[in-house]
Coordinates of C-alpha atoms in Angstrom, one line a residue:
Chain A
M151 CA 83.1 -38.7 -127.8
G152 CA 81.1 -37.2 -130.8
G153 CA 82.4 -33.9 -132.4
F154 CA 83.8 -33.1 -135.7
G155 CA 85.5 -36.2 -136.3
D156 CA 88.5 -37.6 -137.5
P157 CA 90.8 -35.1 -139.2
P158 CA 91.0 -35.6 -143.0
G159 CA 94.5 -38.2 -143.5
V160 CA 95.0 -39.2 -139.9
P161 CA 93.6 -42.7 -140.2
I162 CA 93.2 -43.8 -136.4
M163 CA 93.2 -47.1 -134.9
K164 CA 89.9 -48.7 -132.7
I165 CA 90.6 -50.7 -129.6
G166 CA 87.5 -52.6 -128.2
F167 CA 87.6 -54.5 -124.7
W168 CA 85.5 -57.6 -124.8
G169 CA 86.5 -59.7 -121.8
V170 CA 89.5 -57.7 -119.3
R171 CA 89.5 -60.9 -116.7
G172 CA 91.9 -63.4 -115.8
S173 CA 91.5 -67.0 -115.1
I174 CA 88.1 -67.5 -115.0
P175 CA 84.9 -65.9 -115.9
A176 CA 83.5 -63.8 -112.9
P177 CA 79.8 -62.9 -112.8
G178 CA 77.8 -61.1 -110.5
P179 CA 76.9 -57.7 -109.3
A180 CA 80.6 -57.0 -107.8
T181 CA 81.9 -57.0 -111.0
V182 CA 79.7 -55.5 -113.2
R183 CA 81.4 -52.0 -113.7
Y184 CA 84.5 -53.9 -115.2
G185 CA 83.0 -56.7 -116.5
G186 CA 83.3 -60.5 -115.9
N187 CA 84.4 -61.7 -119.5
T188 CA 87.7 -63.5 -119.9
A189 CA 90.5 -61.9 -122.0
C190 CA 89.0 -60.8 -125.5
V191 CA 90.3 -57.5 -127.6
S192 CA 89.6 -56.2 -131.0
L193 CA 91.5 -54.2 -133.1
R194 CA 90.5 -51.9 -136.3
P195 CA 93.5 -50.5 -137.8
D196 CA 91.3 -48.5 -140.0
A197 CA 88.9 -47.2 -137.0
A198 CA 86.0 -46.6 -139.4
G199 CA 85.9 -49.8 -140.0
K200 CA 85.3 -49.2 -143.8
D201 CA 88.0 -51.6 -145.2
G202 CA 86.8 -54.0 -142.7
R203 CA 90.3 -54.9 -141.3
L204 CA 90.1 -56.9 -138.2
I205 CA 92.5 -58.5 -135.5
I206 CA 91.3 -59.9 -132.6
L207 CA 93.7 -60.7 -129.7
D208 CA 92.7 -63.9 -127.5
C209 CA 89.2 -65.4 -127.7
G210 CA 88.3 -65.9 -124.0
T211 CA 84.5 -65.7 -123.0
G212 CA 84.4 -62.2 -123.8
A213 CA 84.3 -63.0 -127.7
R214 CA 81.0 -64.0 -127.3
N215 CA 79.4 -60.7 -127.0
L216 CA 81.9 -59.2 -130.1
G217 CA 80.7 -62.4 -132.2
I218 CA 77.1 -61.4 -131.7
G219 CA 77.9 -57.3 -132.7
L220 CA 79.9 -58.7 -135.5
M221 CA 77.2 -60.8 -137.1
E222 CA 74.9 -57.5 -137.6
G223 CA 77.7 -56.6 -140.2
A224 CA 79.2 -58.4 -143.1
F225 CA 79.9 -61.4 -140.9
G226 CA 76.2 -62.3 -140.4
K227 CA 76.5 -62.5 -144.4
G228 CA 79.3 -64.7 -144.5
G229 CA 81.8 -62.2 -146.2
G230 CA 83.8 -61.1 -143.4
E231 CA 87.3 -61.8 -142.4
A232 CA 89.2 -61.3 -139.1
S233 CA 92.9 -62.4 -138.0
I234 CA 93.0 -63.9 -134.4
L235 CA 96.3 -63.7 -132.5
L236 CA 96.5 -66.1 -129.6
S237 CA 99.1 -65.2 -126.8
H238 CA 98.6 -69.0 -125.4
A239 CA 96.2 -71.8 -124.7
H240 CA 95.1 -71.5 -120.9
W241 CA 91.4 -71.9 -120.8
D242 CA 90.8 -68.1 -120.3
H243 CA 92.2 -67.1 -123.3
I244 CA 90.1 -69.9 -125.6
Q245 CA 87.1 -70.5 -124.0
G246 CA 85.1 -68.0 -125.9
F247 CA 86.1 -69.7 -129.4
P248 CA 83.4 -72.3 -129.8
F249 CA 80.7 -69.6 -128.5
F250 CA 82.3 -67.0 -131.4
V251 CA 79.2 -66.9 -133.8
P252 CA 81.0 -65.9 -136.6
L253 CA 83.0 -69.2 -137.2
Y254 CA 80.2 -70.8 -137.8
Q255 CA 78.5 -68.8 -140.9
P256 CA 79.8 -70.0 -143.9
G257 CA 81.6 -67.7 -146.4
N258 CA 84.0 -66.4 -143.3
K259 CA 87.1 -66.6 -143.2
F260 CA 89.4 -66.5 -140.0
H261 CA 93.0 -66.7 -140.1
I262 CA 94.6 -68.2 -136.6
F263 CA 98.2 -66.9 -135.1
G264 CA 99.5 -68.7 -131.8
G265 CA 102.2 -70.0 -130.7
A266 CA 103.3 -73.7 -130.8
K267 CA 106.1 -75.9 -132.4
S268 CA 104.2 -76.4 -135.6
S269 CA 101.0 -75.3 -137.1
A270 CA 99.6 -79.0 -136.9
M271 CA 100.0 -78.6 -133.4
L272 CA 98.3 -75.4 -132.8
E273 CA 95.4 -76.9 -134.7
G274 CA 95.4 -79.9 -132.3
I275 CA 95.2 -77.9 -129.3
L276 CA 92.3 -76.1 -130.7
E277 CA 90.5 -79.0 -131.6
G278 CA 91.3 -80.3 -128.4
Q279 CA 89.1 -78.2 -127.4
M280 CA 85.9 -78.7 -129.4
A281 CA 86.1 -82.5 -128.9
P282 CA 83.1 -84.4 -128.8
Q283 CA 83.6 -85.2 -124.8
Y284 CA 83.6 -81.5 -124.5
F285 CA 81.6 -79.4 -127.2
P286 CA 78.8 -81.0 -129.2
V287 CA 80.5 -79.6 -132.6
Q288 CA 82.5 -82.0 -132.0
T289 CA 85.8 -80.4 -134.2
L290 CA 86.6 -77.3 -136.1
K291 CA 85.8 -78.4 -139.2
N292 CA 82.2 -79.0 -138.2
M293 CA 81.9 -75.0 -137.9
G294 CA 81.5 -74.0 -141.0
A295 CA 83.8 -71.0 -141.6
T296 CA 87.4 -70.9 -143.7
I297 CA 89.9 -71.2 -140.8
D298 CA 93.5 -71.3 -141.1
I299 CA 96.1 -71.6 -138.8
V300 CA 99.6 -70.9 -138.5
A301 CA 102.0 -71.2 -136.0
I302 CA 104.5 -68.1 -135.3
A303 CA 107.9 -67.8 -135.1
E304 CA 109.0 -65.8 -132.1
G305 CA 110.6 -62.3 -132.9
K306 CA 110.2 -62.4 -136.4
T307 CA 108.1 -59.7 -138.0
F308 CA 105.0 -60.4 -140.0
E309 CA 102.0 -59.0 -141.6
V310 CA 98.4 -59.6 -140.3
E311 CA 95.6 -57.7 -141.9
R312 CA 98.4 -55.4 -143.9
C313 CA 99.6 -54.6 -140.1
Q314 CA 103.1 -55.5 -139.3
V315 CA 102.9 -57.6 -136.6
R316 CA 106.0 -59.1 -133.9
A317 CA 105.7 -61.9 -131.3
R318 CA 107.8 -62.4 -127.8
M319 CA 107.4 -65.1 -125.5
N320 CA 107.1 -63.9 -122.2
P321 CA 107.4 -66.1 -118.8
H322 CA 104.2 -67.2 -117.9
G323 CA 104.5 -69.4 -114.7
R324 CA 105.9 -72.9 -116.0
A325 CA 104.4 -71.9 -119.7
G326 CA 104.9 -68.9 -122.0
A327 CA 102.4 -66.2 -123.9
L328 CA 103.2 -64.6 -126.7
A329 CA 102.5 -60.6 -126.8
F330 CA 102.1 -58.7 -129.6
R331 CA 103.5 -55.4 -130.9
I332 CA 101.2 -54.2 -133.8
E333 CA 102.3 -51.6 -136.3
E334 CA 100.6 -49.8 -138.8
G335 CA 101.3 -45.9 -140.2
G336 CA 102.9 -45.1 -137.1
R337 CA 100.7 -46.0 -134.7
T338 CA 101.8 -48.9 -132.2
V339 CA 99.6 -51.1 -129.9
V340 CA 101.4 -53.8 -127.9
Y341 CA 99.0 -56.7 -126.2
A342 CA 100.9 -58.3 -123.2
S343 CA 98.5 -60.2 -121.1
D344 CA 99.8 -62.9 -118.6
A345 CA 103.7 -61.6 -118.2
G346 CA 105.2 -63.6 -115.3
Y347 CA 108.7 -61.8 -115.3
A348 CA 111.2 -63.0 -112.9
A349 CA 112.2 -60.5 -109.7
G350 CA 114.0 -57.9 -111.7
G351 CA 110.9 -57.2 -113.6
P352 CA 110.3 -56.9 -117.5
P353 CA 113.6 -58.5 -119.1
A354 CA 115.1 -56.2 -121.8
D355 CA 113.8 -57.7 -125.2
S356 CA 110.3 -57.5 -123.3
I357 CA 110.8 -53.8 -123.0
E358 CA 112.1 -53.7 -126.6
L359 CA 109.0 -55.1 -128.1
Y360 CA 106.9 -52.4 -126.1
R361 CA 109.1 -49.7 -126.8
G362 CA 107.2 -46.1 -127.6
A363 CA 103.8 -47.8 -128.2
D364 CA 100.9 -45.4 -128.2
V365 CA 99.1 -47.9 -126.3
L366 CA 100.6 -50.7 -124.2
I367 CA 97.4 -53.2 -122.8
H368 CA 99.6 -55.0 -120.0
D369 CA 98.7 -57.7 -117.5
S370 CA 97.8 -56.4 -114.3
T371 CA 96.1 -59.3 -112.3
Y372 CA 97.5 -58.3 -109.1
T373 CA 98.5 -56.0 -106.1
P374 CA 102.2 -56.2 -105.6
E375 CA 101.2 -57.9 -102.1
D376 CA 98.6 -60.6 -104.0
K377 CA 101.6 -61.1 -106.5
K378 CA 104.1 -61.9 -103.6
R379 CA 101.3 -64.4 -102.4
Y380 CA 100.7 -65.8 -106.0
A381 CA 104.2 -65.4 -107.6
D382 CA 104.4 -68.5 -108.9
R383 CA 101.2 -68.3 -110.9
G384 CA 102.9 -66.1 -113.7
Y385 CA 101.1 -63.0 -113.6
S386 CA 102.3 -59.2 -113.5
S387 CA 101.1 -57.2 -110.7
V388 CA 100.2 -53.5 -111.5
E389 CA 103.9 -52.5 -110.4
D390 CA 105.5 -54.9 -112.8
A391 CA 103.1 -53.1 -115.5
V392 CA 104.0 -49.7 -114.4
A393 CA 107.9 -50.8 -114.5
A394 CA 107.5 -52.1 -118.2
A395 CA 105.4 -48.7 -119.2
I396 CA 108.0 -46.6 -117.7
A397 CA 111.5 -48.6 -118.9
A398 CA 109.3 -49.0 -122.7
Q399 CA 108.4 -45.2 -122.6
V400 CA 104.8 -45.7 -123.7
K401 CA 102.3 -43.1 -124.0
R402 CA 99.4 -45.0 -122.8
L403 CA 99.2 -47.6 -120.1
V404 CA 96.3 -50.1 -120.2
L405 CA 95.7 -52.4 -117.1
F406 CA 94.2 -55.8 -118.2
H407 CA 93.3 -59.3 -117.0
Y408 CA 92.1 -58.5 -113.4
D409 CA 92.2 -61.5 -110.9
Q410 CA 88.5 -63.1 -110.8
D411 CA 88.0 -62.4 -107.2
Y412 CA 88.7 -58.5 -107.6
A413 CA 85.2 -56.4 -107.3
D414 CA 85.3 -53.3 -108.9
A415 CA 86.4 -51.5 -106.2
D416 CA 89.4 -53.4 -105.8
V417 CA 90.1 -52.8 -109.2
D418 CA 89.6 -49.0 -108.7
A419 CA 92.1 -49.1 -105.9
L420 CA 94.3 -51.0 -108.2
C421 CA 94.1 -48.1 -111.5
A422 CA 94.7 -45.3 -108.3
R423 CA 97.7 -47.6 -107.0
G424 CA 99.1 -47.9 -110.6
R425 CA 98.6 -44.3 -111.3
R426 CA 100.5 -42.9 -108.0
L427 CA 103.3 -45.4 -108.5
L428 CA 103.3 -44.0 -112.3
D429 CA 103.7 -40.4 -110.9
E430 CA 106.4 -41.6 -108.3
R431 CA 108.4 -43.1 -110.7
G432 CA 109.3 -41.2 -113.4
G433 CA 106.0 -41.8 -115.2
R434 CA 104.0 -39.0 -115.0
D435 CA 103.5 -38.2 -118.7
I436 CA 102.2 -42.2 -119.1
E437 CA 98.2 -42.2 -119.1
L438 CA 96.9 -44.6 -117.3
I439 CA 93.7 -46.4 -117.9
G440 CA 91.8 -49.6 -116.2
A441 CA 90.7 -51.6 -119.1
V442 CA 86.7 -51.9 -119.0
E443 CA 84.6 -54.7 -120.9
G444 CA 82.6 -52.9 -123.7
S445 CA 84.8 -49.7 -123.9
T446 CA 86.7 -48.8 -127.0
L447 CA 89.9 -46.7 -127.1
D448 CA 91.1 -44.8 -130.2
V449 CA 94.9 -44.5 -131.0
Chain B
M54 CA 68.3 -82.2 -97.2
R55 CA 69.8 -79.0 -98.2
V56 CA 69.7 -77.9 -102.3
R57 CA 72.0 -74.7 -103.0
F58 CA 72.2 -73.7 -106.4
W59 CA 76.0 -72.2 -107.4
G60 CA 75.3 -71.8 -111.1
V61 CA 72.3 -72.2 -113.3
R62 CA 73.3 -71.0 -116.5
G63 CA 74.0 -73.2 -119.7
S64 CA 76.7 -73.0 -122.4
L65 CA 79.1 -70.8 -120.9
P66 CA 79.1 -68.2 -118.2
V67 CA 77.8 -65.0 -118.9
P68 CA 78.7 -61.7 -116.5
G69 CA 76.9 -58.7 -116.9
A70 CA 74.2 -56.4 -115.5
K71 CA 71.4 -58.2 -117.5
T72 CA 72.3 -61.5 -115.9
E73 CA 72.6 -60.2 -112.0
R74 CA 69.8 -61.4 -110.4
Y75 CA 69.3 -65.3 -111.7
G76 CA 73.4 -65.5 -111.9
G77 CA 75.6 -65.7 -114.9
N78 CA 77.6 -68.8 -113.1
T79 CA 77.4 -72.3 -115.2
S80 CA 75.7 -75.6 -113.9
C81 CA 76.6 -76.4 -110.1
V82 CA 74.1 -77.6 -107.7
E83 CA 75.1 -78.8 -103.9
V84 CA 72.9 -81.3 -102.0
R85 CA 73.7 -82.0 -98.6
S86 CA 72.0 -84.2 -96.3
A87 CA 71.3 -83.9 -92.3
A88 CA 74.1 -85.9 -91.6
G89 CA 76.2 -83.5 -93.5
T90 CA 77.0 -86.1 -96.9
R91 CA 77.8 -83.5 -99.4
V92 CA 77.3 -84.2 -103.4
V93 CA 77.7 -81.8 -105.7
V94 CA 76.1 -82.3 -109.1
D95 CA 78.3 -80.5 -112.3
A96 CA 81.2 -78.5 -112.3
G97 CA 80.1 -75.4 -113.9
T98 CA 82.0 -71.9 -113.1
G99 CA 79.4 -72.1 -110.4
I100 CA 81.5 -74.5 -107.9
R101 CA 84.1 -71.9 -107.5
K102 CA 82.0 -69.9 -105.1
L103 CA 81.4 -73.4 -103.0
G104 CA 85.0 -74.5 -103.1
K105 CA 85.9 -71.2 -101.4
E106 CA 83.3 -71.4 -99.0
L107 CA 84.8 -75.2 -98.1
A108 CA 87.8 -73.9 -97.8
G109 CA 87.2 -71.5 -95.5
E110 CA 84.6 -73.6 -93.6
G111 CA 86.9 -75.6 -91.6
E112 CA 86.5 -78.2 -93.4
A113 CA 89.9 -77.5 -95.3
G114 CA 92.0 -80.6 -95.3
R115 CA 89.3 -82.8 -94.6
A116 CA 86.1 -82.0 -96.9
R117 CA 84.6 -85.3 -98.8
V118 CA 82.7 -83.9 -101.9
H119 CA 81.3 -86.3 -104.0
L120 CA 80.8 -85.1 -107.0
L121 CA 78.2 -86.4 -110.0
I122 CA 78.6 -85.3 -113.7
S123 CA 75.6 -85.0 -116.0
H124 CA 77.9 -84.7 -118.6
T125 CA 81.3 -83.6 -120.1
H126 CA 80.3 -80.5 -122.4
W127 CA 82.5 -77.5 -120.7
D128 CA 79.5 -75.8 -118.9
H129 CA 79.4 -78.5 -116.6
I130 CA 83.5 -78.8 -115.8
Q131 CA 84.9 -75.9 -116.5
G132 CA 85.1 -74.8 -113.2
L133 CA 86.5 -77.7 -111.5
P134 CA 90.3 -76.4 -112.0
Y135 CA 89.2 -73.9 -110.0
F136 CA 87.6 -75.5 -107.3
A137 CA 90.3 -74.7 -104.2
P138 CA 89.3 -78.0 -102.2
L139 CA 91.4 -79.9 -105.0
Y140 CA 94.5 -78.1 -103.6
Q141 CA 94.5 -79.1 -100.0
R142 CA 96.0 -82.3 -99.1
G143 CA 93.4 -84.2 -97.2
N144 CA 90.5 -83.7 -98.8
K145 CA 89.0 -86.2 -100.7
M146 CA 87.0 -86.3 -103.9
T147 CA 85.0 -88.6 -105.9
V148 CA 84.0 -88.2 -109.4
Y149 CA 81.0 -90.3 -110.7
A150 CA 79.9 -90.3 -114.5
R151 CA 78.6 -92.4 -117.0
K152 CA 80.9 -95.1 -118.4
R153 CA 81.8 -94.2 -122.0
D154 CA 83.2 -96.8 -125.0
D155 CA 86.1 -94.5 -125.8
L156 CA 87.6 -92.5 -123.2
H157 CA 87.8 -93.1 -119.8
L158 CA 86.7 -90.5 -117.6
Q159 CA 90.0 -90.1 -115.9
A160 CA 91.4 -88.9 -119.1
V161 CA 88.6 -86.6 -119.8
F162 CA 89.6 -84.7 -116.8
A163 CA 93.3 -85.2 -117.1
S164 CA 93.3 -83.4 -120.5
Q165 CA 90.9 -80.4 -119.1
T166 CA 94.2 -79.2 -116.8
H167 CA 96.8 -80.6 -119.3
D168 CA 99.5 -78.4 -121.1
P169 CA 98.7 -76.2 -122.5
Y170 CA 95.3 -75.7 -121.2
F171 CA 95.6 -75.2 -117.4
P172 CA 99.1 -74.5 -115.2
V173 CA 98.6 -77.3 -112.9
P174 CA 97.7 -80.6 -114.1
F175 CA 95.1 -83.0 -112.3
A176 CA 97.9 -85.5 -111.2
E177 CA 99.5 -82.5 -108.8
A178 CA 96.5 -81.7 -107.4
D179 CA 96.7 -82.2 -103.9
A180 CA 93.5 -83.1 -102.9
A181 CA 92.7 -87.3 -103.2
I182 CA 90.7 -87.9 -106.3
E183 CA 88.9 -91.1 -107.3
F184 CA 86.7 -91.8 -110.8
T185 CA 83.7 -93.9 -110.6
E186 CA 82.2 -94.8 -114.2
L187 CA 78.3 -95.6 -113.9
T188 CA 76.2 -97.4 -116.1
D189 CA 72.8 -95.8 -117.8
A190 CA 70.8 -97.0 -115.0
A191 CA 73.1 -97.3 -112.1
K192 CA 72.2 -97.5 -108.4
F193 CA 74.4 -96.8 -105.6
S194 CA 74.7 -95.2 -102.2
I195 CA 76.7 -92.8 -100.8
D196 CA 77.0 -92.9 -97.0
D197 CA 73.4 -92.2 -96.4
V198 CA 72.2 -90.6 -99.5
K199 CA 70.5 -93.2 -102.5
V200 CA 71.5 -92.5 -106.0
A201 CA 69.5 -93.7 -109.2
C202 CA 70.2 -92.5 -112.6
A203 CA 68.4 -92.7 -115.8
R204 CA 69.8 -91.9 -119.7
L205 CA 69.1 -88.6 -121.3
N206 CA 68.5 -87.5 -124.5
H207 CA 71.5 -85.2 -125.6
P208 CA 74.5 -85.1 -127.9
Y209 CA 77.2 -87.5 -126.6
I210 CA 74.5 -88.5 -123.9
A211 CA 73.7 -87.1 -120.5
T212 CA 72.8 -88.7 -117.4
A213 CA 70.1 -87.8 -114.8
Y214 CA 70.5 -88.2 -111.0
R215 CA 67.8 -88.8 -108.2
L216 CA 69.1 -88.3 -105.1
T217 CA 66.9 -89.3 -101.8
V218 CA 67.8 -88.7 -98.0
D219 CA 66.0 -87.5 -95.0
G220 CA 62.8 -88.7 -96.4
A221 CA 62.8 -86.4 -99.3
S222 CA 63.9 -86.6 -102.9
V223 CA 65.8 -84.5 -105.8
V224 CA 65.9 -85.1 -109.3
Y225 CA 68.6 -83.3 -111.7
V226 CA 67.5 -83.8 -115.3
S227 CA 70.4 -81.7 -117.3
D228 CA 71.1 -81.6 -120.3
T229 CA 68.0 -83.5 -122.1
A230 CA 66.0 -82.4 -125.4
P231 CA 62.4 -83.8 -125.5
F232 CA 61.8 -86.9 -126.4
S233 CA 60.1 -87.0 -129.4
D234 CA 62.0 -85.4 -132.5
I235 CA 65.9 -86.5 -132.3
L236 CA 67.4 -89.5 -131.3
F237 CA 70.7 -88.1 -129.5
E238 CA 73.7 -91.0 -129.6
D239 CA 77.9 -90.1 -130.4
E240 CA 77.2 -88.2 -133.4
F241 CA 77.2 -84.8 -134.5
V242 CA 73.7 -83.5 -136.1
A243 CA 74.1 -80.8 -138.3
R244 CA 70.8 -79.5 -138.9
P245 CA 67.3 -80.0 -137.7
P246 CA 65.1 -82.4 -138.6
S247 CA 63.1 -82.0 -142.0
P248 CA 59.4 -80.7 -140.2
G249 CA 56.9 -83.6 -140.1
A250 CA 59.6 -86.2 -140.6
E251 CA 59.0 -89.7 -138.9
L252 CA 61.6 -90.9 -136.8
P253 CA 62.5 -94.7 -137.7
A254 CA 60.2 -97.0 -135.5
K255 CA 63.4 -98.1 -133.7
D256 CA 64.6 -94.6 -132.2
R257 CA 60.9 -94.3 -131.2
Q258 CA 61.0 -97.0 -129.2
K259 CA 64.0 -95.7 -127.6
L260 CA 63.0 -92.5 -127.2
A261 CA 60.0 -93.7 -125.7
R262 CA 61.6 -95.8 -123.2
M263 CA 64.0 -93.5 -122.3
R264 CA 61.5 -90.7 -121.5
E265 CA 59.7 -93.7 -119.2
G266 CA 63.1 -94.1 -117.7
V267 CA 63.0 -90.2 -116.9
V268 CA 59.4 -90.0 -115.7
R269 CA 60.2 -93.3 -113.4
L270 CA 63.2 -91.3 -111.6
C271 CA 61.2 -88.3 -110.9
E272 CA 58.2 -90.1 -109.7
G273 CA 56.8 -88.2 -106.4
A274 CA 59.8 -86.3 -106.1
D275 CA 60.2 -83.0 -104.2
L276 CA 62.2 -81.1 -106.3
V277 CA 62.9 -81.8 -110.2
I278 CA 65.2 -79.6 -111.5
Y279 CA 65.2 -79.7 -115.0
D280 CA 66.8 -78.1 -118.2
T281 CA 64.9 -75.6 -119.7
M282 CA 67.0 -74.0 -121.5
F283 CA 65.0 -73.0 -124.9
T284 CA 61.9 -71.3 -125.3
P285 CA 59.2 -72.9 -127.8
E286 CA 60.9 -70.6 -130.5
D287 CA 64.3 -71.9 -129.8
Y288 CA 63.1 -75.5 -130.2
Q289 CA 61.2 -75.0 -133.6
R290 CA 64.6 -73.0 -134.7
I291 CA 67.5 -75.1 -133.2
P292 CA 65.7 -78.6 -131.8
H293 CA 69.3 -80.0 -132.8
Y294 CA 71.0 -78.4 -130.4
G295 CA 69.7 -80.9 -127.2
H296 CA 67.7 -79.1 -125.1
S297 CA 64.1 -78.6 -123.6
R298 CA 61.4 -76.4 -123.0
P299 CA 59.7 -75.1 -119.7
M300 CA 56.4 -77.2 -121.0
D301 CA 58.6 -80.1 -121.4
A302 CA 59.5 -80.2 -118.0
V303 CA 55.9 -79.5 -116.5
D304 CA 54.7 -82.3 -118.8
I305 CA 57.4 -85.1 -116.7
C306 CA 56.5 -83.4 -113.7
G307 CA 53.2 -84.0 -113.8
E308 CA 53.2 -87.3 -115.2
A309 CA 55.3 -88.3 -112.2
G310 CA 53.4 -86.6 -109.7
A311 CA 56.4 -84.1 -108.9
T312 CA 55.8 -81.4 -106.3
R313 CA 58.1 -79.1 -107.1
L314 CA 59.6 -77.9 -110.5
A315 CA 63.0 -75.9 -110.8
L316 CA 63.8 -74.4 -114.1
F317 CA 67.6 -74.5 -114.6
H318 CA 70.4 -74.4 -117.4
H319 CA 68.9 -70.9 -118.3
A320 CA 70.3 -69.9 -121.9
P321 CA 72.9 -67.2 -122.0
E322 CA 71.2 -64.6 -123.9
R323 CA 68.4 -65.0 -121.3
T324 CA 68.2 -61.5 -119.7
D325 CA 66.7 -61.6 -115.9
A326 CA 63.5 -60.0 -117.2
E327 CA 62.9 -62.5 -119.7
V328 CA 63.7 -65.3 -117.1
D329 CA 60.7 -63.8 -114.6
A330 CA 58.7 -63.7 -118.0
I331 CA 59.1 -67.3 -118.7
L332 CA 59.0 -68.2 -114.8
A333 CA 55.2 -66.5 -114.9
E334 CA 54.2 -67.9 -117.9
T335 CA 55.3 -71.4 -117.0
R336 CA 53.4 -70.7 -113.4
A337 CA 50.0 -70.1 -115.5
T338 CA 50.6 -73.4 -117.5
A339 CA 51.2 -75.4 -114.6
A340 CA 48.3 -74.0 -112.5
R341 CA 46.0 -75.0 -115.5
S342 CA 46.8 -78.8 -114.5
S343 CA 45.1 -81.0 -112.2
R344 CA 48.0 -81.5 -110.2
K345 CA 49.9 -79.1 -108.0
L346 CA 53.2 -77.7 -109.2
D347 CA 55.3 -75.2 -107.4
V348 CA 57.6 -73.6 -110.1
V349 CA 60.7 -71.5 -109.7
A350 CA 63.5 -70.2 -111.9
A351 CA 66.6 -71.4 -110.2
Y352 CA 68.8 -68.6 -109.6
E353 CA 72.3 -68.3 -107.8
G354 CA 72.3 -68.6 -104.1
L355 CA 68.4 -70.2 -104.0
E356 CA 68.4 -72.7 -101.1
V357 CA 65.6 -75.3 -100.7
E358 CA 65.1 -77.5 -97.6
L359 CA 63.7 -80.9 -98.5
G360 CA 62.3 -83.4 -96.4
K361 CA 62.2 -83.8 -92.6
G362 CA 64.4 -80.5 -90.5

């Protein structure tokens, strides 16, 4: 917002939203305000970006625009380095990867973390998307950048871009999706996309992962009514997101991963519903934000 | 026959205000004969909206879809898992694409919906799905629609289709590079050819034959839908990505005596204003030739009626 800038000695994390949609990109006039690209969020542990550290959460089609912007800096000269955390490998969380331009610049370095039984299996999953029948580049090895791929052990804390990260597998239909808690210098951001809790709502160990976060970016695919209709798909309703935020006593809740058929007016209504539910259920102090493609958020 | 454009974009879907008019969904074109035969060419993200229409059109449980696939790069198949008629018992779909040496067509689609990429495996779809593999120059009929094929010049090889019914023909030519500087087969082409480099005679002859095949396929067509993703500058820079310029399409249409051309497979970075400019320029080029050629830049929602009504 401009003004006087950051107070001295108080580092600020900066979150960037590049894709906020679930399942499949939804182009068209009806989604222009919130955006139609699939899941991709950037996190700069140092908001000014002076030290260059960058964490990327998921690689849906939103990753394309993030990549184009990054090429104007160190990544354009082959001097960029970033870590990519993948919640899971459903298409809407990886389909922007082949179109993330910094991966094609020799010299750039990427560390990819995701859930799989082994690092080799995770590499195989990403190679599967690049295979010649699907994509002309044919393999990760033709991309140019240096890429290392590491499977994450659930529950253990590990270091990513000098931040402490802990992951937990949330239920997501037949599969699971990792939620990430990212901490540095007393600031905490949690990313929990594609969370399909059982009927009782978020389980205790999910709440424990989200506990006290400054920002909780949470799956909010559906209205409570649509969630009932599509319960087997493994997504949260805005009601689930609100329940998680209140139970974990987070400061800010960001609604994320909207259904592909929700027009801007529907998402407006979803956000209003979330606000109302927070107020009614003891979350009056929690700020609610509907994620908007192209926007940023300081922590 | 009626031709409807559901997705006109190449590479990947591009939502946003700058692509609102032409549309951001990837390749999908529907052709419907007067008798009701429905042929769909490619299954980019545009097919999702067609699927919604079919599911709600009173065809639920008895929809019959013939899906011709130009090639299986993502932007031509990524909408298929979101095609609602697949999940309705009673519907039938036949998928056609070029036969490959290394993989059966069914395997290509099965792994698209396999764990961990998608929650519902193809094998569990409720519709009856068949796969038909094609040769490069196949000719066959789908009910009242006659189909002819030609090979295209694209990494890992693509197929062009001519559909003839109701006294009219539409030809779908996407994706393809021009037939001059690189012969694309199954190998990865890492960098552009050096300027002025001569192709081996064998490659030149193969490309000339391929081009001839495409011109013949477009002969007298009422509408040619052509991959014109590249500007001349793009082609100078990245000819090894395997796409054409509007002038390549105008040349082919001119030689084939086709009467209408739809510019198609717009680049993801192309804004609506840029597509407008490319269209104006291409119309000017077409107007200078001796044959009459109507040019349109395909947009999502465009409908064209051809032949006897």
